[in-house]
């Protein structure tokens, strides 16, 4: 048969599967055409017509089963595809990325990696759906024409702007470009400028860029604003009908200094040896009805988004800071969880009902700490009527903490940062965010209420929206088990699952020891991300069989859904069940799976946007520290280097492996280490490191360190017997997280808004970040 692409395709179409090169060679004439055939097959493989397998076999691309998934690209050119149906991520080498861009939905053919270790490696065969048609970037005029360099470095492209698409844009401005043609082959992407945001060093432009880059809904519809304006600013007598009057109770809110929306209030009374706790939550469901304009806008947002100097609220400020906010000395409508605990923290009874409260005081964490921890006499005198209740709250909080710890709840108590923003919008400092007993008190009470509501609904067999946290990935658990064994720690795996209490005991055993931070970091990387679900998959991190989000309906849509289900469920408890009640329950519980998926996605997008701005602020701050040396800890290790978080500033940067000139290092993934092949030096997660700031680039969101000195926090026996040659350098998905690795919604704690920031000299616009942020359990 004459050799041609057409004949090769026809021949392979007749085969049952892949055929070895030698079989194709025999069909087309033998050894004298070997070189020509090889070149032709390589061309057809590059063009995507054929697939080449290990062992030098070939098959038609159409005959090979492919997977569909979302592409996550790395700034260095390679990427990973997360399959839609779940399963292991597939590594895509740069040469097989084709024209796909970060975030695209793609078809990929996968096979086992040539680098071993059971890794999946693949090739993108087609782009199913583009993630973005509009991209934020910096406009530049060059000798070869105008271009836009995307702010998202993982896009790995530049966009050519023809003269008619430039408008009056000035060189260096931040813009939004609409792509008119995507890159293909050697042809670059092209587009036109649709919006000029301004100059990139303007703090306002930074936020507007993030809003557009992450496609954050930030403008309420006219109909939603009209609906909000029509809601009265005070509670009427009609609103009070059918509610339990709790206005005689001493109820208080406890929040950060600059918070302006107060969605939870607490009250407590000692009853013999027991404690009766009231957790009253703003009754947003009374004002925001299903299917209304306000509801549609709230659902679209899914959550409020918190930047260092402002908030993009889920609800208009007229509601979030007004009638829904539990402001002091005014009547407010609430949904209350009333719980009775014994001296061991066991819940003896619980009840739930619509209520009306009047907050006696707007307290802050600082004030409460001064009373229950510092015993500051001036503060105690100023708040004397509330002091006995606050001290009893302290006792109950400590009991609940002990109870939760004993059942296996996992708490990664790693430091978090707080950014100080000046009046000009620039970063003036980065400090350690305080987390004291006052914060923990509110955390425990909110956790108890969330769990009580979830248990109440679940026991009735009613469909519900859960907050779930699944068991860690079995493969990662096995690697972690091997990792900690080198330090003398053990825990049991049963059918690839672990009891969270065993991990809690492990963390307690490592507390105060040199390897403590390392083990915390390594375990955190085993955890899955908490999410919303219509089925009860339990909450691993909290060691809870049943959990939900109930306590923040002003800023989280799932909480609003939970309130609606709870209200409809309470109506079912009455003797007479009307058709209206049945309809309310049906309406409250419909489409829960879709709501769970959507709100989980919105939460992740909000997290990414918040981290992006926090990272930018930190990078800008570090520009003034070029050449300076700092102490820090290794927070992550990859094949291309390791990340170090500075001890005092909580800023993270990369020490690239190419700057380590004392040895040739190999990456050992299951030990979270780089190991020198000759000197056997081990650079491992958790180790202390002194680094010098070598380069800072706000445009690429990159801080580069060089290693000055290193102190191992582990005994060398931990890697004894492992030859560096055993471990090939693997492509690894670097999971760098600005501000430290706690920002991954694993621990799911209900408490102060993490990555909180404050504005020096003024209150944050739209209210400063509020507690219970992305980690909201």
PDB file of C-alpha atoms in Angstrom, residues 226-454:
ATOM      1  CA  UNK A 226     -36.772  48.779  44.795  1.00  0.00           C
ATOM      2  CA  UNK A 227     -37.867  45.750  46.797  1.00  0.00           C
ATOM      3  CA  UNK A 228     -35.299  46.525  49.503  1.00  0.00           C
ATOM      4  CA  UNK A 229     -36.417  50.169  49.670  1.00  0.00           C
ATOM      5  CA  UNK A 230     -40.015  49.066  50.173  1.00  0.00           C
ATOM      6  CA  UNK A 231     -39.129  47.082  53.317  1.00  0.00           C
ATOM      7  CA  UNK A 232     -39.823  49.128  56.490  1.00  0.00           C
ATOM      8  CA  UNK A 233     -36.841  50.082  58.627  1.00  0.00           C
ATOM      9  CA  UNK A 234     -38.589  49.082  61.858  1.00  0.00           C
ATOM     10  CA  UNK A 235     -40.414  46.004  63.132  1.00  0.00           C
ATOM     11  CA  UNK A 236     -44.210  46.349  63.117  1.00  0.00           C
ATOM     12  CA  UNK A 237     -46.763  44.724  65.410  1.00  0.00           C
ATOM     13  CA  UNK A 238     -47.902  42.506  62.546  1.00  0.00           C
ATOM     14  CA  UNK A 239     -44.322  41.248  62.162  1.00  0.00           C
ATOM     15  CA  UNK A 240     -44.345  40.141  65.814  1.00  0.00           C
ATOM     16  CA  UNK A 241     -47.348  37.838  65.429  1.00  0.00           C
ATOM     17  CA  UNK A 242     -46.578  34.191  66.169  1.00  0.00           C
ATOM     18  CA  UNK A 243     -43.114  34.921  67.588  1.00  0.00           C
ATOM     19  CA  UNK A 244     -41.595  34.169  70.977  1.00  0.00           C
ATOM     20  CA  UNK A 245     -40.740  37.448  72.714  1.00  0.00           C
ATOM     21  CA  UNK A 246     -37.142  37.276  73.998  1.00  0.00           C
ATOM     22  CA  UNK A 247     -36.697  41.018  74.513  1.00  0.00           C
ATOM     23  CA  UNK A 248     -36.531  40.581  78.290  1.00  0.00           C
ATOM     24  CA  UNK A 249     -33.408  38.407  77.970  1.00  0.00           C
ATOM     25  CA  UNK A 250     -29.966  39.975  78.190  1.00  0.00           C
ATOM     26  CA  UNK A 251     -28.941  39.290  74.586  1.00  0.00           C
ATOM     27  CA  UNK A 252     -25.678  40.546  73.094  1.00  0.00           C
ATOM     28  CA  UNK A 253     -23.806  40.503  69.798  1.00  0.00           C
ATOM     29  CA  UNK A 254     -20.049  39.863  69.796  1.00  0.00           C
ATOM     30  CA  UNK A 255     -18.173  40.875  66.641  1.00  0.00           C
ATOM     31  CA  UNK A 256     -15.051  42.583  65.361  1.00  0.00           C
ATOM     32  CA  UNK A 257     -14.441  46.281  65.946  1.00  0.00           C
ATOM     33  CA  UNK A 258     -15.344  47.393  62.420  1.00  0.00           C
ATOM     34  CA  UNK A 259     -18.200  44.988  61.664  1.00  0.00           C
ATOM     35  CA  UNK A 260     -21.456  46.628  60.632  1.00  0.00           C
ATOM     36  CA  UNK A 261     -23.763  43.681  59.908  1.00  0.00           C
ATOM     37  CA  UNK A 262     -24.654  41.643  62.986  1.00  0.00           C
ATOM     38  CA  UNK A 263     -26.427  38.407  62.092  1.00  0.00           C
ATOM     39  CA  UNK A 264     -26.125  36.498  65.391  1.00  0.00           C
ATOM     40  CA  UNK A 265     -26.789  37.253  69.039  1.00  0.00           C
ATOM     41  CA  UNK A 266     -26.415  35.097  72.143  1.00  0.00           C
ATOM     42  CA  UNK A 267     -27.859  34.859  75.619  1.00  0.00           C
ATOM     43  CA  UNK A 268     -27.238  32.391  78.451  1.00  0.00           C
ATOM     44  CA  UNK A 269     -28.747  31.434  81.773  1.00  0.00           C
ATOM     45  CA  UNK A 270     -27.435  29.010  84.360  1.00  0.00           C
ATOM     46  CA  UNK A 271     -30.025  26.468  85.566  1.00  0.00           C
ATOM     47  CA  UNK A 272     -28.565  24.504  88.463  1.00  0.00           C
ATOM     48  CA  UNK A 273     -25.676  22.575  86.979  1.00  0.00           C
ATOM     49  CA  UNK A 274     -26.943  23.093  83.420  1.00  0.00           C
ATOM     50  CA  UNK A 275     -26.668  25.924  80.899  1.00  0.00           C
ATOM     51  CA  UNK A 276     -29.510  27.243  78.748  1.00  0.00           C
ATOM     52  CA  UNK A 277     -28.173  28.913  75.624  1.00  0.00           C
ATOM     53  CA  UNK A 278     -30.135  31.030  73.147  1.00  0.00           C
ATOM     54  CA  UNK A 279     -28.568  31.596  69.718  1.00  0.00           C
ATOM     55  CA  UNK A 280     -30.739  34.070  67.801  1.00  0.00           C
ATOM     56  CA  UNK A 281     -30.029  34.592  64.108  1.00  0.00           C
ATOM     57  CA  UNK A 282     -31.326  37.405  61.899  1.00  0.00           C
ATOM     58  CA  UNK A 283     -34.539  36.238  60.241  1.00  0.00           C
ATOM     59  CA  UNK A 284     -33.597  37.136  56.690  1.00  0.00           C
ATOM     60  CA  UNK A 285     -36.170  34.665  55.338  1.00  0.00           C
ATOM     61  CA  UNK A 286     -38.946  36.927  56.666  1.00  0.00           C
ATOM     62  CA  UNK A 287     -37.838  39.662  54.257  1.00  0.00           C
ATOM     63  CA  UNK A 288     -36.317  37.735  51.322  1.00  0.00           C
ATOM     64  CA  UNK A 289     -38.939  35.477  49.745  1.00  0.00           C
ATOM     65  CA  UNK A 290     -38.172  32.617  47.321  1.00  0.00           C
ATOM     66  CA  UNK A 291     -38.148  33.749  43.699  1.00  0.00           C
ATOM     67  CA  UNK A 292     -38.217  37.463  44.537  1.00  0.00           C
ATOM     68  CA  UNK A 293     -35.758  39.921  42.935  1.00  0.00           C
ATOM     69  CA  UNK A 294     -33.793  40.058  46.207  1.00  0.00           C
ATOM     70  CA  UNK A 295     -33.672  36.267  46.303  1.00  0.00           C
ATOM     71  CA  UNK A 296     -32.510  36.011  42.687  1.00  0.00           C
ATOM     72  CA  UNK A 297     -29.666  38.458  43.262  1.00  0.00           C
ATOM     73  CA  UNK A 298     -28.674  36.754  46.533  1.00  0.00           C
ATOM     74  CA  UNK A 299     -28.623  33.340  44.834  1.00  0.00           C
ATOM     75  CA  UNK A 300     -26.527  34.671  41.964  1.00  0.00           C
ATOM     76  CA  UNK A 301     -23.921  35.957  44.450  1.00  0.00           C
ATOM     77  CA  UNK A 302     -24.158  32.951  46.762  1.00  0.00           C
ATOM     78  CA  UNK A 303     -22.060  34.696  49.394  1.00  0.00           C
ATOM     79  CA  UNK A 304     -20.660  38.053  50.389  1.00  0.00           C
ATOM     80  CA  UNK A 305     -17.101  38.661  49.239  1.00  0.00           C
ATOM     81  CA  UNK A 306     -14.635  40.308  51.604  1.00  0.00           C
ATOM     82  CA  UNK A 307     -11.675  42.368  50.410  1.00  0.00           C
ATOM     83  CA  UNK A 308      -9.259  44.112  52.785  1.00  0.00           C
ATOM     84  CA  UNK A 309     -10.996  47.480  52.407  1.00  0.00           C
ATOM     85  CA  UNK A 310     -14.582  46.606  51.491  1.00  0.00           C
ATOM     86  CA  UNK A 311     -17.298  44.014  51.175  1.00  0.00           C
ATOM     87  CA  UNK A 312     -19.384  43.021  48.166  1.00  0.00           C
ATOM     88  CA  UNK A 313     -22.545  42.075  50.081  1.00  0.00           C
ATOM     89  CA  UNK A 314     -24.965  39.312  49.217  1.00  0.00           C
ATOM     90  CA  UNK A 315     -27.863  41.569  50.178  1.00  0.00           C
ATOM     91  CA  UNK A 316     -28.327  45.345  49.717  1.00  0.00           C
ATOM     92  CA  UNK A 317     -27.005  47.399  52.634  1.00  0.00           C
ATOM     93  CA  UNK A 318     -30.508  48.522  53.530  1.00  0.00           C
ATOM     94  CA  UNK A 319     -31.079  44.935  54.683  1.00  0.00           C
ATOM     95  CA  UNK A 320     -27.581  43.714  55.640  1.00  0.00           C
ATOM     96  CA  UNK A 321     -26.720  46.775  57.742  1.00  0.00           C
ATOM     97  CA  UNK A 322     -30.296  47.798  58.485  1.00  0.00           C
ATOM     98  CA  UNK A 323     -33.453  45.865  59.301  1.00  0.00           C
ATOM     99  CA  UNK A 324     -31.728  42.429  59.217  1.00  0.00           C
ATOM    100  CA  UNK A 325     -28.757  43.499  61.319  1.00  0.00           C
ATOM    101  CA  UNK A 326     -29.147  42.824  65.055  1.00  0.00           C
ATOM    102  CA  UNK A 327     -28.215  46.349  66.072  1.00  0.00           C
ATOM    103  CA  UNK A 328     -28.323  47.251  69.769  1.00  0.00           C
ATOM    104  CA  UNK A 329     -31.413  48.665  71.499  1.00  0.00           C
ATOM    105  CA  UNK A 330     -33.817  48.053  68.596  1.00  0.00           C
ATOM    106  CA  UNK A 331     -36.359  45.314  67.980  1.00  0.00           C
ATOM    107  CA  UNK A 332     -35.272  42.708  65.465  1.00  0.00           C
ATOM    108  CA  UNK A 333     -36.858  39.560  64.038  1.00  0.00           C
ATOM    109  CA  UNK A 334     -34.841  36.381  64.553  1.00  0.00           C
ATOM    110  CA  UNK A 335     -34.872  32.599  64.321  1.00  0.00           C
ATOM    111  CA  UNK A 336     -33.731  31.152  67.648  1.00  0.00           C
ATOM    112  CA  UNK A 337     -32.093  27.871  68.584  1.00  0.00           C
ATOM    113  CA  UNK A 338     -32.622  27.304  72.298  1.00  0.00           C
ATOM    114  CA  UNK A 339     -30.383  24.575  73.748  1.00  0.00           C
ATOM    115  CA  UNK A 340     -29.876  23.090  77.206  1.00  0.00           C
ATOM    116  CA  UNK A 341     -26.434  21.634  78.010  1.00  0.00           C
ATOM    117  CA  UNK A 342     -25.288  19.691  81.034  1.00  0.00           C
ATOM    118  CA  UNK A 343     -21.957  20.188  82.807  1.00  0.00           C
ATOM    119  CA  UNK A 344     -20.255  17.809  80.327  1.00  0.00           C
ATOM    120  CA  UNK A 345     -21.429  19.667  77.232  1.00  0.00           C
ATOM    121  CA  UNK A 346     -24.085  17.139  76.224  1.00  0.00           C
ATOM    122  CA  UNK A 347     -27.193  18.675  74.718  1.00  0.00           C
ATOM    123  CA  UNK A 348     -30.170  17.634  76.842  1.00  0.00           C
ATOM    124  CA  UNK A 349     -32.853  19.363  74.787  1.00  0.00           C
ATOM    125  CA  UNK A 350     -33.306  21.829  71.960  1.00  0.00           C
ATOM    126  CA  UNK A 351     -36.106  23.866  70.440  1.00  0.00           C
ATOM    127  CA  UNK A 352     -36.390  26.226  67.507  1.00  0.00           C
ATOM    128  CA  UNK A 353     -38.809  29.071  66.854  1.00  0.00           C
ATOM    129  CA  UNK A 354     -39.324  32.487  65.255  1.00  0.00           C
ATOM    130  CA  UNK A 355     -38.578  35.178  67.819  1.00  0.00           C
ATOM    131  CA  UNK A 356     -38.090  38.852  68.461  1.00  0.00           C
ATOM    132  CA  UNK A 357     -35.108  40.205  70.383  1.00  0.00           C
ATOM    133  CA  UNK A 358     -33.609  43.514  71.463  1.00  0.00           C
ATOM    134  CA  UNK A 359     -29.836  43.352  71.727  1.00  0.00           C
ATOM    135  CA  UNK A 360     -28.668  44.830  75.015  1.00  0.00           C
ATOM    136  CA  UNK A 361     -25.178  45.655  73.781  1.00  0.00           C
ATOM    137  CA  UNK A 362     -22.914  45.527  70.740  1.00  0.00           C
ATOM    138  CA  UNK A 363     -19.789  43.899  72.200  1.00  0.00           C
ATOM    139  CA  UNK A 364     -16.466  43.287  70.502  1.00  0.00           C
ATOM    140  CA  UNK A 365     -14.001  40.433  70.862  1.00  0.00           C
ATOM    141  CA  UNK A 366     -11.579  42.856  72.482  1.00  0.00           C
ATOM    142  CA  UNK A 367     -14.081  43.921  75.144  1.00  0.00           C
ATOM    143  CA  UNK A 368     -15.142  40.348  75.909  1.00  0.00           C
ATOM    144  CA  UNK A 369     -11.524  39.231  76.188  1.00  0.00           C
ATOM    145  CA  UNK A 370     -10.813  42.087  78.603  1.00  0.00           C
ATOM    146  CA  UNK A 371     -13.674  40.807  80.786  1.00  0.00           C
ATOM    147  CA  UNK A 372     -13.330  37.014  80.667  1.00  0.00           C
ATOM    148  CA  UNK A 373      -9.552  36.679  80.186  1.00  0.00           C
ATOM    149  CA  UNK A 374      -7.749  39.856  81.254  1.00  0.00           C
ATOM    150  CA  UNK A 375     -10.184  40.712  84.087  1.00  0.00           C
ATOM    151  CA  UNK A 376      -9.747  44.397  83.278  1.00  0.00           C
ATOM    152  CA  UNK A 377     -11.512  46.308  86.065  1.00  0.00           C
ATOM    153  CA  UNK A 378     -12.416  49.368  83.998  1.00  0.00           C
ATOM    154  CA  UNK A 379     -14.121  47.236  81.353  1.00  0.00           C
ATOM    155  CA  UNK A 380     -15.829  45.082  83.989  1.00  0.00           C
ATOM    156  CA  UNK A 381     -17.207  48.216  85.653  1.00  0.00           C
ATOM    157  CA  UNK A 382     -18.466  49.607  82.350  1.00  0.00           C
ATOM    158  CA  UNK A 383     -20.344  46.383  81.509  1.00  0.00           C
ATOM    159  CA  UNK A 384     -21.145  45.180  85.016  1.00  0.00           C
ATOM    160  CA  UNK A 385     -24.755  44.024  84.299  1.00  0.00           C
ATOM    161  CA  UNK A 386     -23.477  41.650  81.580  1.00  0.00           C
ATOM    162  CA  UNK A 387     -20.352  40.348  83.331  1.00  0.00           C
ATOM    163  CA  UNK A 388     -21.962  37.388  85.182  1.00  0.00           C
ATOM    164  CA  UNK A 389     -23.519  36.088  81.950  1.00  0.00           C
ATOM    165  CA  UNK A 390     -20.266  36.495  80.010  1.00  0.00           C
ATOM    166  CA  UNK A 391     -18.351  34.552  82.667  1.00  0.00           C
ATOM    167  CA  UNK A 392     -20.919  31.753  82.487  1.00  0.00           C
ATOM    168  CA  UNK A 393     -20.562  31.804  78.693  1.00  0.00           C
ATOM    169  CA  UNK A 394     -16.826  31.332  79.175  1.00  0.00           C
ATOM    170  CA  UNK A 395     -17.440  28.236  81.308  1.00  0.00           C
ATOM    171  CA  UNK A 396     -19.841  26.711  78.753  1.00  0.00           C
ATOM    172  CA  UNK A 397     -17.539  27.520  75.832  1.00  0.00           C
ATOM    173  CA  UNK A 398     -14.633  25.732  77.522  1.00  0.00           C
ATOM    174  CA  UNK A 399     -16.865  22.720  78.219  1.00  0.00           C
ATOM    175  CA  UNK A 400     -18.041  22.584  74.597  1.00  0.00           C
ATOM    176  CA  UNK A 401     -14.471  22.894  73.339  1.00  0.00           C
ATOM    177  CA  UNK A 402     -13.398  19.969  75.503  1.00  0.00           C
ATOM    178  CA  UNK A 403     -16.370  17.887  74.407  1.00  0.00           C
ATOM    179  CA  UNK A 404     -15.725  18.582  70.726  1.00  0.00           C
ATOM    180  CA  UNK A 405     -12.040  17.766  71.065  1.00  0.00           C
ATOM    181  CA  UNK A 406     -12.783  14.503  72.858  1.00  0.00           C
ATOM    182  CA  UNK A 407     -15.022  13.294  70.018  1.00  0.00           C
ATOM    183  CA  UNK A 408     -12.265  13.954  67.479  1.00  0.00           C
ATOM    184  CA  UNK A 409     -12.872  17.409  66.027  1.00  0.00           C
ATOM    185  CA  UNK A 410      -9.715  18.566  64.256  1.00  0.00           C
ATOM    186  CA  UNK A 411      -8.478  22.112  64.729  1.00  0.00           C
ATOM    187  CA  UNK A 412      -5.475  23.333  62.751  1.00  0.00           C
ATOM    188  CA  UNK A 413      -4.476  26.212  64.970  1.00  0.00           C
ATOM    189  CA  UNK A 414      -2.005  27.761  62.554  1.00  0.00           C
ATOM    190  CA  UNK A 415      -1.414  31.519  62.452  1.00  0.00           C
ATOM    191  CA  UNK A 416      -3.380  33.773  60.100  1.00  0.00           C
ATOM    192  CA  UNK A 417      -2.621  37.264  58.888  1.00  0.00           C
ATOM    193  CA  UNK A 418      -4.362  40.618  59.072  1.00  0.00           C
ATOM    194  CA  UNK A 419      -3.588  43.398  56.613  1.00  0.00           C
ATOM    195  CA  UNK A 420      -3.491  47.025  57.758  1.00  0.00           C
ATOM    196  CA  UNK A 421      -4.719  49.310  54.978  1.00  0.00           C
ATOM    197  CA  UNK A 422      -3.920  53.032  55.054  1.00  0.00           C
ATOM    198  CA  UNK A 423      -6.229  55.877  54.077  1.00  0.00           C
ATOM    199  CA  UNK A 424      -4.756  55.827  50.567  1.00  0.00           C
ATOM    200  CA  UNK A 425      -5.654  52.148  50.127  1.00  0.00           C
ATOM    201  CA  UNK A 426      -2.035  50.972  50.339  1.00  0.00           C
ATOM    202  CA  UNK A 427      -0.793  48.261  52.686  1.00  0.00           C
ATOM    203  CA  UNK A 428       0.811  49.751  55.789  1.00  0.00           C
ATOM    204  CA  UNK A 429       1.485  46.536  57.664  1.00  0.00           C
ATOM    205  CA  UNK A 430       0.819  42.828  58.050  1.00  0.00           C
ATOM    206  CA  UNK A 431       0.228  41.445  61.513  1.00  0.00           C
ATOM    207  CA  UNK A 432      -0.861  38.206  63.122  1.00  0.00           C
ATOM    208  CA  UNK A 433      -4.648  38.036  63.384  1.00  0.00           C
ATOM    209  CA  UNK A 434      -5.725  37.560  66.961  1.00  0.00           C
ATOM    210  CA  UNK A 435      -7.794  34.557  67.910  1.00  0.00           C
ATOM    211  CA  UNK A 436      -8.571  34.479  71.602  1.00  0.00           C
ATOM    212  CA  UNK A 437     -11.139  32.937  73.934  1.00  0.00           C
ATOM    213  CA  UNK A 438     -13.751  35.530  72.944  1.00  0.00           C
ATOM    214  CA  UNK A 439     -13.538  34.345  69.330  1.00  0.00           C
ATOM    215  CA  UNK A 440     -13.646  30.710  70.410  1.00  0.00           C
ATOM    216  CA  UNK A 441     -16.687  31.361  72.588  1.00  0.00           C
ATOM    217  CA  UNK A 442     -18.729  32.540  69.620  1.00  0.00           C
ATOM    218  CA  UNK A 443     -17.319  29.750  67.436  1.00  0.00           C
ATOM    219  CA  UNK A 444     -18.508  27.095  69.884  1.00  0.00           C
ATOM    220  CA  UNK A 445     -21.992  28.567  70.241  1.00  0.00           C
ATOM    221  CA  UNK A 446     -22.430  28.856  66.461  1.00  0.00           C
ATOM    222  CA  UNK A 447     -21.172  25.306  65.946  1.00  0.00           C
ATOM    223  CA  UNK A 448     -23.649  24.025  68.505  1.00  0.00           C
ATOM    224  CA  UNK A 449     -26.550  25.834  66.836  1.00  0.00           C
ATOM    225  CA  UNK A 450     -25.600  24.637  63.353  1.00  0.00           C
ATOM    226  CA  UNK A 451     -25.378  21.039  64.512  1.00  0.00           C
ATOM    227  CA  UNK A 452     -28.622  21.231  66.502  1.00  0.00           C
ATOM    228  CA  UNK A 453     -30.606  22.542  63.517  1.00  0.00           C
ATOM    229  CA  UNK A 454     -29.165  19.925  61.173  1.00  0.00           C
TER     230      UNK A 454
END
